[in-house]
Amino acid sequence: MRKQYFLYLLAAVLIAIMPSCSKTPNYKVLIITGQSNHDWKVSSEAIKQILDETGMFSSTILTTPQKGEDMSGFNPDFSKYNLVVLDYEGDIWPEPTNVALTDYVNHGGGLLMYNSKSDLGGAVYDSVTLSKRQNFEIRSVISDHPVTNGLPVRWLHPADIIVHR
């Protein structure tokens, strides 16, 4: 009888830990690219590869219309993603897309702006303004997330661009 209980206990433990052993991505990422002064085809694929290889992320690359083309149909559904990565320096998006991105971030969506140079070029959306390079404080609100695990709660980030809404 003891052997039977041991087998039940072992089965219960294995069932409990199996989900943590799987490589199923927990976070969906949208990488937006398509216009830039750098080789965005290479950088967006590199970002995707880095994220996907961790096993934590499932990334999708979305390419905008080419420079000067009609952007009116560019309206990604940001709500399907945990993180939006902008590998983009190009034409201004349509107002509904700007509003959707702002709402997404204001309601807790993650946003990472990747850029290969020291300034951001044109603003991604009209509600953002950029100030001169200066030191600024970073405050981690969630310290137990895999991205912030091990980082200090507060630290000073040296001379970079500050984005204001």
GROMACS .gro file of C-alpha atoms in nm:
model
  165
    1MET     CA    1   0.000   0.000   0.000
    2ARG     CA    2   0.288   0.238   0.080
    3LYS     CA    3   0.435   0.175  -0.263
    4GLN     CA    4   0.104   0.273  -0.425
    5TYR     CA    5   0.090   0.603  -0.228
    6PHE     CA    6   0.450   0.675  -0.326
    7LEU     CA    7   0.365   0.625  -0.694
    8TYR     CA    8   0.061   0.857  -0.661
    9LEU     CA    9   0.277   1.119  -0.490
   10LEU     CA   10   0.547   1.088  -0.756
   11ALA     CA   11   0.288   1.121  -1.035
   12ALA     CA   12   0.139   1.430  -0.866
   13VAL     CA   13   0.482   1.594  -0.836
   14LEU     CA   14   0.567   1.520  -1.199
   15ILE     CA   15   0.233   1.658  -1.317
   16ALA     CA   16   0.289   1.972  -1.109
   17ILE     CA   17   0.640   2.043  -1.243
   18MET     CA   18   0.585   1.945  -1.607
   19PRO     CA   19   0.448   2.287  -1.712
   20SER     CA   20   0.758   2.461  -1.576
   21CYS     CA   21   0.983   2.226  -1.773
   22SER     CA   22   0.819   2.301  -2.105
   23LYS     CA   23   0.961   2.556  -2.344
   24THR     CA   24   0.620   2.706  -2.416
   25PRO     CA   25   0.666   3.083  -2.456
   26ASN     CA   26   0.488   3.289  -2.192
   27TYR     CA   27   0.502   3.629  -2.362
   28LYS     CA   28   0.386   3.732  -2.707
   29VAL     CA   29   0.596   4.002  -2.875
   30LEU     CA   30   0.518   4.220  -3.176
   31ILE     CA   31   0.826   4.360  -3.350
   32ILE     CA   32   0.732   4.654  -3.574
   33THR     CA   33   0.981   4.745  -3.844
   34GLY     CA   34   0.995   4.848  -4.209
   35GLN     CA   35   1.149   5.192  -4.229
   36SER     CA   36   1.483   5.302  -4.089
   37ASN     CA   37   1.823   5.441  -4.171
   38HIS     CA   38   1.981   5.113  -4.060
   39ASP     CA   39   1.936   4.759  -4.196
   40TRP     CA   40   1.603   4.688  -4.026
   41LYS     CA   41   1.566   4.352  -4.199
   42VAL     CA   42   1.876   4.227  -4.017
   43SER     CA   43   1.808   4.397  -3.683
   44SER     CA   44   1.444   4.287  -3.656
   45GLU     CA   45   1.537   3.925  -3.733
   46ALA     CA   46   1.818   3.945  -3.474
   47ILE     CA   47   1.577   4.081  -3.212
   48LYS     CA   48   1.330   3.803  -3.293
   49GLN     CA   49   1.599   3.536  -3.270
   50ILE     CA   50   1.731   3.668  -2.937
   51LEU     CA   51   1.384   3.678  -2.783
   52ASP     CA   52   1.259   3.347  -2.924
   53GLU     CA   53   1.572   3.152  -2.828
   54THR     CA   54   1.509   3.223  -2.460
   55GLY     CA   55   1.197   3.007  -2.479
   56MET     CA   56   1.009   3.279  -2.290
   57PHE     CA   57   0.890   3.476  -2.593
   58SER     CA   58   0.700   3.411  -2.912
   59SER     CA   59   0.779   3.694  -3.152
   60THR     CA   60   0.607   3.816  -3.467
   61ILE     CA   61   0.758   4.070  -3.708
   62LEU     CA   62   0.520   4.321  -3.865
   63THR     CA   63   0.653   4.530  -4.153
   64THR     CA   64   0.498   4.872  -4.215
   65PRO     CA   65   0.433   5.008  -4.563
   66GLN     CA   66   0.743   5.148  -4.731
   67LYS     CA   67   0.844   5.512  -4.688
   68GLY     CA   68   0.596   5.743  -4.857
   69GLU     CA   69   0.334   5.471  -4.910
   70ASP     CA   70  -0.021   5.483  -4.773
   71MET     CA   71  -0.016   5.412  -4.398
   72SER     CA   72  -0.394   5.436  -4.349
   73GLY     CA   73  -0.430   5.057  -4.334
   74PHE     CA   74  -0.154   5.014  -4.076
   75ASN     CA   75  -0.348   4.929  -3.760
   76PRO     CA   76  -0.195   4.643  -3.559
   77ASP     CA   77  -0.393   4.493  -3.271
   78PHE     CA   78  -0.151   4.568  -2.989
   79SER     CA   79  -0.378   4.404  -2.731
   80LYS     CA   80  -0.276   4.057  -2.856
   81TYR     CA   81   0.079   4.112  -2.729
   82ASN     CA   82   0.260   4.150  -2.398
   83LEU     CA   83   0.536   4.357  -2.555
   84VAL     CA   84   0.573   4.577  -2.861
   85VAL     CA   85   0.928   4.632  -2.989
   86LEU     CA   86   0.974   4.926  -3.224
   87ASP     CA   87   1.265   4.877  -3.463
   88TYR     CA   88   1.134   5.169  -3.663
   89GLU     CA   89   1.233   5.519  -3.773
   90GLY     CA   90   1.000   5.630  -4.046
   91ASP     CA   91   0.675   5.789  -4.155
   92ILE     CA   92   0.425   5.896  -3.890
   93TRP     CA   93   0.153   5.641  -3.827
   94PRO     CA   94  -0.217   5.716  -3.872
   95GLU     CA   95  -0.380   5.885  -3.570
   96PRO     CA   96  -0.591   5.576  -3.476
   97THR     CA   97  -0.271   5.368  -3.462
   98ASN     CA   98  -0.100   5.632  -3.246
   99VAL     CA   99  -0.398   5.637  -3.010
  100ALA     CA  100  -0.408   5.255  -2.997
  101LEU     CA  101  -0.038   5.235  -2.906
  102THR     CA  102  -0.075   5.504  -2.641
  103ASP     CA  103  -0.378   5.325  -2.492
  104TYR     CA  104  -0.190   4.995  -2.500
  105VAL     CA  105   0.101   5.141  -2.301
  106ASN     CA  106  -0.128   5.333  -2.064
  107HIS     CA  107  -0.307   5.008  -1.981
  108GLY     CA  108   0.011   4.818  -1.896
  109GLY     CA  109   0.139   4.700  -2.234
  110GLY     CA  110   0.517   4.679  -2.265
  111LEU     CA  111   0.703   4.899  -2.513
  112LEU     CA  112   1.068   4.878  -2.612
  113MET     CA  113   1.209   5.125  -2.863
  114TYR     CA  114   1.517   4.978  -3.030
  115ASN     CA  115   1.737   5.219  -3.218
  116SER     CA  116   2.080   5.177  -3.368
  117LYS     CA  117   2.181   5.541  -3.328
  118SER     CA  118   2.184   5.794  -3.047
  119ASP     CA  119   1.864   5.978  -3.141
  120LEU     CA  120   1.523   5.855  -3.243
  121GLY     CA  121   1.480   6.057  -3.560
  122GLY     CA  122   1.113   6.128  -3.624
  123ALA     CA  123   0.868   6.076  -3.342
  124VAL     CA  124   0.687   5.745  -3.364
  125TYR     CA  125   0.362   5.905  -3.265
  126ASP     CA  126   0.257   6.265  -3.217
  127SER     CA  127   0.192   6.242  -2.844
  128VAL     CA  128   0.563   6.184  -2.774
  129THR     CA  129   0.820   6.460  -2.747
  130LEU     CA  130   1.190   6.413  -2.691
  131SER     CA  131   1.419   6.619  -2.472
  132LYS     CA  132   1.797   6.661  -2.468
  133ARG     CA  133   2.018   6.379  -2.349
  134GLN     CA  134   2.046   6.373  -1.971
  135ASN     CA  135   2.073   6.137  -1.675
  136PHE     CA  136   1.744   5.997  -1.546
  137GLU     CA  137   1.626   5.762  -1.275
  138ILE     CA  138   1.487   5.417  -1.356
  139ARG     CA  139   1.235   5.271  -1.109
  140SER     CA  140   1.139   4.905  -1.132
  141VAL     CA  141   0.779   4.857  -1.030
  142ILE     CA  142   0.775   4.478  -1.069
  143SER     CA  143   1.093   4.324  -0.933
  144ASP     CA  144   0.998   3.956  -0.964
  145HIS     CA  145   0.946   3.960  -1.344
  146PRO     CA  146   1.209   3.767  -1.546
  147VAL     CA  147   1.314   4.088  -1.723
  148THR     CA  148   1.374   4.282  -1.398
  149ASN     CA  149   1.482   3.993  -1.174
  150GLY     CA  150   1.809   4.085  -1.004
  151LEU     CA  151   1.799   4.454  -1.098
  152PRO     CA  152   1.797   4.723  -0.831
  153VAL     CA  153   1.460   4.884  -0.760
  154ARG     CA  154   1.605   5.229  -0.845
  155TRP     CA  155   1.914   5.333  -1.040
  156LEU     CA  156   2.046   5.625  -1.242
  157HIS     CA  157   2.060   5.572  -1.618
  158PRO     CA  158   2.333   5.785  -1.776
  159ALA     CA  159   2.276   6.046  -2.049
  160ASP     CA  160   2.005   5.915  -2.276
  161ILE     CA  161   1.691   6.041  -2.441
  162ILE     CA  162   1.386   6.096  -2.225
  163VAL     CA  163   1.047   6.038  -2.379
  164HIS     CA  164   0.759   6.251  -2.249
  165ARG     CA  165   0.389   6.228  -2.323
   0.00000   0.00000   0.00000
